[in-house]
Coordinates of C-alpha atoms in Angstrom, one line a residue:
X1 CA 13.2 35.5 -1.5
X2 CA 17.0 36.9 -1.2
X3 CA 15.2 40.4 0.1
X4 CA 13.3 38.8 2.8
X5 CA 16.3 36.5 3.5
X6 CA 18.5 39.7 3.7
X7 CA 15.1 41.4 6.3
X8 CA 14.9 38.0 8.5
X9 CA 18.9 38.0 8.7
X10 CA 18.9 42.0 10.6
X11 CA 16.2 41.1 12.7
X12 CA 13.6 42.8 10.2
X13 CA 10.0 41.2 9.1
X14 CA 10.0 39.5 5.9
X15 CA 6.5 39.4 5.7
X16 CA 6.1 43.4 6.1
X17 CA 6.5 44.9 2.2
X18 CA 8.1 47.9 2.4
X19 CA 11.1 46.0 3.9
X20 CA 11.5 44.0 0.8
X21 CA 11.5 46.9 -1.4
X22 CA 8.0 46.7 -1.9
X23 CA 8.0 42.7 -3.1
X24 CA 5.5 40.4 -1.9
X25 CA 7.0 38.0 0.0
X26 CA 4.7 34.8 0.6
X27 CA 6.8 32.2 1.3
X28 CA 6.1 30.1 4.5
X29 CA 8.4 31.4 7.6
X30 CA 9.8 27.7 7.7
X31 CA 11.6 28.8 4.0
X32 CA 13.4 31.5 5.8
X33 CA 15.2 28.8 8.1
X34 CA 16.1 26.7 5.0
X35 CA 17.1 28.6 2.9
X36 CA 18.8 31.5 5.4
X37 CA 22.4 30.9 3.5
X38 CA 21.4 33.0 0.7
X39 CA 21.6 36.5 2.9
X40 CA 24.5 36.6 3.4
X41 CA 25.1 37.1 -0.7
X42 CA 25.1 40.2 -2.6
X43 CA 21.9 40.6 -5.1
X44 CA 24.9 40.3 -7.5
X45 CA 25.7 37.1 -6.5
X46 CA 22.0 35.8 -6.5
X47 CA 20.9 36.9 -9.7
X48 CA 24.6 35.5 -11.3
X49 CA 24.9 32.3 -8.3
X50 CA 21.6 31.9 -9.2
X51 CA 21.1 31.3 -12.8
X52 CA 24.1 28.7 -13.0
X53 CA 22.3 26.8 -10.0
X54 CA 19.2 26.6 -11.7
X55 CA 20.6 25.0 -14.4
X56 CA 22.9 22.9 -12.7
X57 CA 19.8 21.6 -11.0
X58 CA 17.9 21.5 -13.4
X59 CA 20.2 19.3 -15.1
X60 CA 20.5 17.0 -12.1
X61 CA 16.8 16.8 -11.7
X62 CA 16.0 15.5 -15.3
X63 CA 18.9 13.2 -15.2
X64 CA 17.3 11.6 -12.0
X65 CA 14.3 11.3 -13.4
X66 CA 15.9 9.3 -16.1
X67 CA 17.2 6.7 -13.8
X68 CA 14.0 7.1 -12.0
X69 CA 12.1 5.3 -15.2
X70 CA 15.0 2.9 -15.7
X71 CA 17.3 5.0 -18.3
X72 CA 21.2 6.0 -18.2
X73 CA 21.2 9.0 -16.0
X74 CA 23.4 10.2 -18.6
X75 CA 22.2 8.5 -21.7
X76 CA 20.3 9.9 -24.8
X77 CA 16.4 10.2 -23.0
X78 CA 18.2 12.9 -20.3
X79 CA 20.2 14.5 -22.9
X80 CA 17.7 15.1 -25.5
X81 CA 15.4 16.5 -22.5
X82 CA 17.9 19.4 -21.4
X83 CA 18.5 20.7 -24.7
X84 CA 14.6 20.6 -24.9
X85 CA 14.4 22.5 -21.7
X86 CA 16.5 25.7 -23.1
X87 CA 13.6 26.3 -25.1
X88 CA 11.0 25.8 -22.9
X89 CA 9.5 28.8 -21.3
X90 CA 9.3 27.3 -18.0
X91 CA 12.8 27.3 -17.5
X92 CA 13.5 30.3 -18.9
X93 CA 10.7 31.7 -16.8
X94 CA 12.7 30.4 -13.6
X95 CA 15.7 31.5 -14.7
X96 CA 14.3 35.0 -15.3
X97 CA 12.5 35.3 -12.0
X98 CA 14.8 33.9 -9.4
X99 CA 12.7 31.0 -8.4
X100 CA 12.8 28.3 -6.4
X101 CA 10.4 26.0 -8.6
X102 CA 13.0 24.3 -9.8
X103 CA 14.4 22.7 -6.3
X104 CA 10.7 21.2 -6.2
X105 CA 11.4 19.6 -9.4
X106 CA 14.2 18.5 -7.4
X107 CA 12.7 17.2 -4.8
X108 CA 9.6 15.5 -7.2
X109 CA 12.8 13.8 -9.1
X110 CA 14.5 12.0 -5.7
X111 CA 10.7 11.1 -4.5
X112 CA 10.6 9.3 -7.8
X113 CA 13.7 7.3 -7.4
X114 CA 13.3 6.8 -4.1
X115 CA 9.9 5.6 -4.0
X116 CA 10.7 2.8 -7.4
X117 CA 13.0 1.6 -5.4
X118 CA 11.4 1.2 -1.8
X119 CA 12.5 3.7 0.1
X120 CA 9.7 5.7 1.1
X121 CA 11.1 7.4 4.0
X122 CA 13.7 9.2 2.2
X123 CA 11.0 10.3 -0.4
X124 CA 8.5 11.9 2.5
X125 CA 12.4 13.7 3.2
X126 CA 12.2 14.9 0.1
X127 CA 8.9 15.9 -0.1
X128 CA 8.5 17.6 3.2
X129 CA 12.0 19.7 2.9
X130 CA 10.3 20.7 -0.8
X131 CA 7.3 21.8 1.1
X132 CA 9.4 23.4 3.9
X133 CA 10.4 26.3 1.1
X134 CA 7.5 26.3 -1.3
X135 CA 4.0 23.8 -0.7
X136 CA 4.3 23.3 -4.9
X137 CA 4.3 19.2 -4.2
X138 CA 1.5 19.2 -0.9
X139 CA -0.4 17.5 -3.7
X140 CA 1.7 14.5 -3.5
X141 CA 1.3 13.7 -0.6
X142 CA -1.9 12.0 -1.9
X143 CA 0.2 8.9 -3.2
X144 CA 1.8 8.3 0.3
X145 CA -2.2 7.7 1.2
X146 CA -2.7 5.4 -2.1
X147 CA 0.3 3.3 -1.6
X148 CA -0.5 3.5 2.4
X149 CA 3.0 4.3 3.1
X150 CA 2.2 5.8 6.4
X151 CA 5.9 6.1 8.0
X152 CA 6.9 8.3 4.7
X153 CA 3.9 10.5 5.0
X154 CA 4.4 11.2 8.8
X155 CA 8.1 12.3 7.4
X156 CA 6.5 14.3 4.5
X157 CA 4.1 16.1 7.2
X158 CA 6.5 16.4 10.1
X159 CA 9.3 18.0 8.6
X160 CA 7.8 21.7 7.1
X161 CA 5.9 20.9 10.7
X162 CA 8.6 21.1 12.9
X163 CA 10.4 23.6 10.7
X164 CA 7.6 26.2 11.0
X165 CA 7.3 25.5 14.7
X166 CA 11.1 26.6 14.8
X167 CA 10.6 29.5 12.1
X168 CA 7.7 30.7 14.5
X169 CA 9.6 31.2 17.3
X170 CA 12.3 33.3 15.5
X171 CA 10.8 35.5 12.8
X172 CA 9.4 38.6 13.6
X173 CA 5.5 38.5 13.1
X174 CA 5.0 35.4 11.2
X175 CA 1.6 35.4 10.9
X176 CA 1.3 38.1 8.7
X177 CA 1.9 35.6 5.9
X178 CA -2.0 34.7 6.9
X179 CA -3.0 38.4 6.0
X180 CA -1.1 37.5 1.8
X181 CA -2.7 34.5 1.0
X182 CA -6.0 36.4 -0.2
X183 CA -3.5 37.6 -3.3
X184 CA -2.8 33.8 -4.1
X185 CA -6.8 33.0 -4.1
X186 CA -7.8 36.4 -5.9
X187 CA -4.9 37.0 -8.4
X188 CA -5.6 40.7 -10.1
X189 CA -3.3 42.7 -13.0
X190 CA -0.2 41.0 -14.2
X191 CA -0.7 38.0 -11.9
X192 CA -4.4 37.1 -13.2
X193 CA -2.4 37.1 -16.8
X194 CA 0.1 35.8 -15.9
X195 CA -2.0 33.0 -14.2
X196 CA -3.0 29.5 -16.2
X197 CA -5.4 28.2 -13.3
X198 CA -9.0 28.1 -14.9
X199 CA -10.3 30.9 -12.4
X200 CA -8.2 33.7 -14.5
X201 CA -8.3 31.9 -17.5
X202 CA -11.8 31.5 -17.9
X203 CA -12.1 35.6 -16.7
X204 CA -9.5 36.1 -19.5
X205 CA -12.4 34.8 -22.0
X206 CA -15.6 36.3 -20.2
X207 CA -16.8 32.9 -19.1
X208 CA -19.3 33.7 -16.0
X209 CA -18.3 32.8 -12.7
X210 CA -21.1 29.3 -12.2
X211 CA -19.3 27.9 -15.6
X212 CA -15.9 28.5 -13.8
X213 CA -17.4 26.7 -10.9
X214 CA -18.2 24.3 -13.4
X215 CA -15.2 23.8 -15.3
X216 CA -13.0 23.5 -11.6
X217 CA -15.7 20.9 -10.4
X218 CA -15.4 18.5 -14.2
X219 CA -11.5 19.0 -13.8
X220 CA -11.4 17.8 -10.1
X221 CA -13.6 15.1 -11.4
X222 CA -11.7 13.8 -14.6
X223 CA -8.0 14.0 -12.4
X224 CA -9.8 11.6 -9.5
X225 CA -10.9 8.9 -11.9
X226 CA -7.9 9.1 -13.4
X227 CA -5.7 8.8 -10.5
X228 CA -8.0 5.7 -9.5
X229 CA -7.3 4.4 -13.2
X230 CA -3.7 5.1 -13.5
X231 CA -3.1 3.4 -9.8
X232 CA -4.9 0.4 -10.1
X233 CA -4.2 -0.2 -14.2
X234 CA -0.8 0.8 -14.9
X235 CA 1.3 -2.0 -14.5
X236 CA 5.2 -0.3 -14.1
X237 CA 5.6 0.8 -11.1
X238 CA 7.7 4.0 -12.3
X239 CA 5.3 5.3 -14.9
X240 CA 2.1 4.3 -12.3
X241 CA 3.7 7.0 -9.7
X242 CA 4.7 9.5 -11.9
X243 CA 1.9 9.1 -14.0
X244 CA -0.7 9.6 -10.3
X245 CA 2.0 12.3 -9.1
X246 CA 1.5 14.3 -12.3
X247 CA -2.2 13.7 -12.5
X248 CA -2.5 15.4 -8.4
X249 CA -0.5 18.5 -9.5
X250 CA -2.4 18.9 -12.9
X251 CA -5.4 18.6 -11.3
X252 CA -4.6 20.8 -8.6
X253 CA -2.8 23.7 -11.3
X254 CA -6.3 23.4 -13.2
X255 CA -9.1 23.6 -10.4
X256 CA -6.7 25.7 -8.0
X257 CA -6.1 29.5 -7.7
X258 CA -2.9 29.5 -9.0
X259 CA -0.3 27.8 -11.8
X260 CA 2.5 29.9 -13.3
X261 CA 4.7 29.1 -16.3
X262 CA 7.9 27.7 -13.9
X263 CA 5.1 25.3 -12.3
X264 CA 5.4 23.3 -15.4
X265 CA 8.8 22.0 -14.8
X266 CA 6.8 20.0 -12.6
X267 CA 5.5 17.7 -15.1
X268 CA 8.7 17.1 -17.4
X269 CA 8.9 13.5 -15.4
X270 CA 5.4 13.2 -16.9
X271 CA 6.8 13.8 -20.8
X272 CA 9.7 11.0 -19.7
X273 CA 7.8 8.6 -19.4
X274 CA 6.9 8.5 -23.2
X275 CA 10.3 6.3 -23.7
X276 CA 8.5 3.3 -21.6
X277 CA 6.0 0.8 -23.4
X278 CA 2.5 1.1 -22.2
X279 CA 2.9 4.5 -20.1
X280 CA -0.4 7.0 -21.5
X281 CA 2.2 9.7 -22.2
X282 CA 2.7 7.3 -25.6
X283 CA 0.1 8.7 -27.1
X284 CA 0.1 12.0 -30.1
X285 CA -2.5 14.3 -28.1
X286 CA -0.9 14.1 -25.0
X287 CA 2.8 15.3 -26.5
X288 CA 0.4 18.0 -28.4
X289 CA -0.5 19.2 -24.4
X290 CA 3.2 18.6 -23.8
X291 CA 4.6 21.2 -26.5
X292 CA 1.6 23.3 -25.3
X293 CA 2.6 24.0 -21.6
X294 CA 6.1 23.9 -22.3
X295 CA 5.3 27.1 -24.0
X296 CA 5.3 25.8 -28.2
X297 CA 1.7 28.5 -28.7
X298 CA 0.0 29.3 -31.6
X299 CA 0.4 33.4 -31.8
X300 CA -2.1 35.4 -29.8
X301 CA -3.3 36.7 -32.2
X302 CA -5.3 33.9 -32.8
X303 CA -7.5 34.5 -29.8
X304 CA -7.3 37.7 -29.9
X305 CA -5.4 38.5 -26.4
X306 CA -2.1 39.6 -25.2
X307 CA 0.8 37.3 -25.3
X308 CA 0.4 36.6 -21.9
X309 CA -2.3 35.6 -21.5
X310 CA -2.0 33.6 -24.4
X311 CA 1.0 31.5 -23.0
X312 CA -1.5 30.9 -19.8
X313 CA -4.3 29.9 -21.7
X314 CA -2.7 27.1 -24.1
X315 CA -0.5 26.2 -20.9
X316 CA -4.3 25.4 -19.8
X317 CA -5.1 23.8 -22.4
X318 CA -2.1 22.0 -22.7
X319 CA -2.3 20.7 -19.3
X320 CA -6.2 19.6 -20.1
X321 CA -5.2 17.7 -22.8
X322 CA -2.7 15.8 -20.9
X323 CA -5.2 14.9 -18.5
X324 CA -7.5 14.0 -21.0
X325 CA -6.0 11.6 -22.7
X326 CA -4.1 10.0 -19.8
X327 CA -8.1 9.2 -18.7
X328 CA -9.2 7.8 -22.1
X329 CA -6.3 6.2 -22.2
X330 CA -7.0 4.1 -19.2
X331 CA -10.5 4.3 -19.5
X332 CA -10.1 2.1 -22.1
X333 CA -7.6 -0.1 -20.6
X334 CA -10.3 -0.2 -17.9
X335 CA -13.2 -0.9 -20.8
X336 CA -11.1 -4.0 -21.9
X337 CA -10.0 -5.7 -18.1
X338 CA -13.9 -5.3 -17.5
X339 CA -15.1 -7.1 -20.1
X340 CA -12.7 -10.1 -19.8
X341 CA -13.8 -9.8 -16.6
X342 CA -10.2 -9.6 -14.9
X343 CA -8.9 -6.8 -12.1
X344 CA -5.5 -5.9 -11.4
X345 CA -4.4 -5.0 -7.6
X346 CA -1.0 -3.5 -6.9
X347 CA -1.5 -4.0 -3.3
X348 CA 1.0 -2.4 -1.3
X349 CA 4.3 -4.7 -0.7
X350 CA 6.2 -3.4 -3.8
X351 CA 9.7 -4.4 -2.5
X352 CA 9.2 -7.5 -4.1
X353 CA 8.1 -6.0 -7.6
X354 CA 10.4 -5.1 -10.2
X355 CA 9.8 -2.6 -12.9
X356 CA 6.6 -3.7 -15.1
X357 CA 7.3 -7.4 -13.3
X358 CA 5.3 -8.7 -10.3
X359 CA 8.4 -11.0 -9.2
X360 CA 12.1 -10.3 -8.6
X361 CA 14.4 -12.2 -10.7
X362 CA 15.3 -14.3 -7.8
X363 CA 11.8 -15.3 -6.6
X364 CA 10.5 -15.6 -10.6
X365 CA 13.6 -18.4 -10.5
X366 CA 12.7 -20.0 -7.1
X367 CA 8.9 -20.5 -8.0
X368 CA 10.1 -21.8 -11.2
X369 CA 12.4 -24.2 -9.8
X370 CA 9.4 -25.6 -7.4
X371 CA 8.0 -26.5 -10.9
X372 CA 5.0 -24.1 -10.2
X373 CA 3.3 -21.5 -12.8
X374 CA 4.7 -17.8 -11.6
X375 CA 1.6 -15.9 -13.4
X376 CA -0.5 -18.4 -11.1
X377 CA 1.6 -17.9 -7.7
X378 CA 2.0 -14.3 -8.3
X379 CA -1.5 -14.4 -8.3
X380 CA -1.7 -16.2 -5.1
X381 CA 0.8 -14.1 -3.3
X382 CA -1.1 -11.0 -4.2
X383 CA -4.2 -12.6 -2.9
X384 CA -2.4 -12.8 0.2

């Protein structure tokens, strides 16, 4: 990104490859407005600037996330997580390549706390600056839709919106980002490798191309029921959004064209959420898929291919069992509410919710004080 930064700041085109010293630059012009500061550092000061803000922000992310599912931003669950992370090739991947993966992490993080605690506006912020430098989180944007939070979607949308109208009007020939995208839907060489999506990983292991279609379809498949499971079943409001977040971008890194190591970082809120009763992520398998796309592989010589590839294809795997036994896990939750013949609705006024409690404090105290049941005139006000 610094090279096209470095092309956009003399009036160059970012998009045009030799001008970056013959790296692919596909980035939406919108990224080059946000993150214009950067040219006017030496490559020095990137590569050296940029490993300590990685891990300074990678550092700020987890402990968010920890506050996010109701845990001491700097108690044990954050601190045993970033001495985790220096082992985990996803970071170490970002740190190696200069990314910007980990400011979506960033950005998935503050949605989190923002949306547990009501403020859904500031979370679309989040989401739509993210998308303003990299589209990583466009899959969230399917839980504004499921919580109907229409104000913070419009926020989500509008802001890489108006950002790219402005970015339009500035860079030189923007729409030759158009003319790259057929490298991110048709990966070849290092990138197919390199690549944990099932498109390249099934090609990795000769599978022929109607199974791939196959295997994308079942994926897209499993991750919708289980992002209608986890949103109507899961009764904490923290581990319900991360847990449907998590799902969207699995789902999407699976069936997609394209999931990278660094992607992964993505779903570390995911393996948080194993410190809360009742959250899916409880379960062996799914901390088995955990170590897996974190990068914890059997050797490659196992299945016989390079270590590359390898990493992509248990990342794949790792991811599938997440997924897996998130859906069985509420599958069965969904087994047992069906045959006592009960449903749960979250509806979609959670401002007067608490974590894993339908009633604040307060109200829990007034409706007891009226001498009434609370379980019954919870049940009444979500009727309403």
């Amino acid at each position: 990104m610094w090279r096209a930064e470095v092309v956009f700041a003399h009036g160059g085109q970012p998009y045009f490859r030799a001008a970056t010293a013959n790296r692919l630059f596909l980035y939406p012009p919108s990224s080059l407005l946000v993150m214009r500061p950067i040219a006017w550092l030496s490559l020095h000061e990137v590569q050296l600037g940029g490993l300590i803000a990685t891990a300074v922000v990678t550092w700020a992310a987890v402990m968010i996330s920890a506050a996010a599912i109701g845990r001491k931003w700097w108690g044990l669950t954050a601190a045993v997580v970033v001495f985790g992370l220096r082992w985990a090739q996803p970071l170490v991947a970002e740190l190696g390549l200069e990314n910007v993966t980990v400011l979506c992490f960033l950005a998935l993080a503050l949605f989190y706390i923002f949306t547990v605690h009501d403020h859904w506006v500031a979370a679309g912020a989040a989401i739509g600056l993210s998308m303003s430098i990299k589209p990583l989180l466009l899959p969230v944007l399917v839980v504004f839709l499921l919580a109907r939070r229409w104000r913070g979607l419009g926020m989500a949308i509008a802001i890489p919106a108006a950002l790219n109208v402005a970015a339009f009007a500035v860079v030189k020939k923007p729409t030759e980002v158009f003319s790259k995208l057929p490298s991110l839907l048709n990966r070849s060489g290092s990138g197919a490798v390199l690549n944990s999506a099932w498109v390249d990983v099934a090609r990795t292991f000769g599978i022929s191309h109607p199974l791939r279609i196959l295997l994308q379809v079942a994926t897209v498949g499993v991750a919708l029921v289980g992002l209608w499971w986890a949103w109507r079943y899961i009764e904490d409001a923290a581990v319900r959004l991360i847990t449907a977040s998590s799902i969207c971008l699995i789902g999407v890194y699976l069936a997609g064209t394209l999931s990278e190591n660094h992607f992964m970082l993505t779903l570390v809120p995911l393996a948080m959420t194993a410190v809360l009763a009742k959250s899916p992520m409880r379960f062996f398998p799914a901390w088995i898929g955990i170590l897996l796309l974190m990068g914890l592989t059997p050797p490659a010589s196992m299945l016989g291919i390079d270590t590359q590839a390898n990493l992509s294809a248990f990342r794949a795997f790792g991811m599938s069992l997440v997924l897996l036994t998130i859906v069985a896990v509420l599958a069965r939750s969904h087994l047992t509410r069906r045959s006592h013949g009960t449903r749960r609705s979250h509806g979609t006024r959670r401002s007067h919710w608490t974590r894993g409690s339908h009633w604040t404090r307060q109200g829990a105290a007034t409706v007891t004080e009226a001498g009434l049941d609370p379980e019954m005139a919870s049940a009444e006000w979500l009727a309403t």
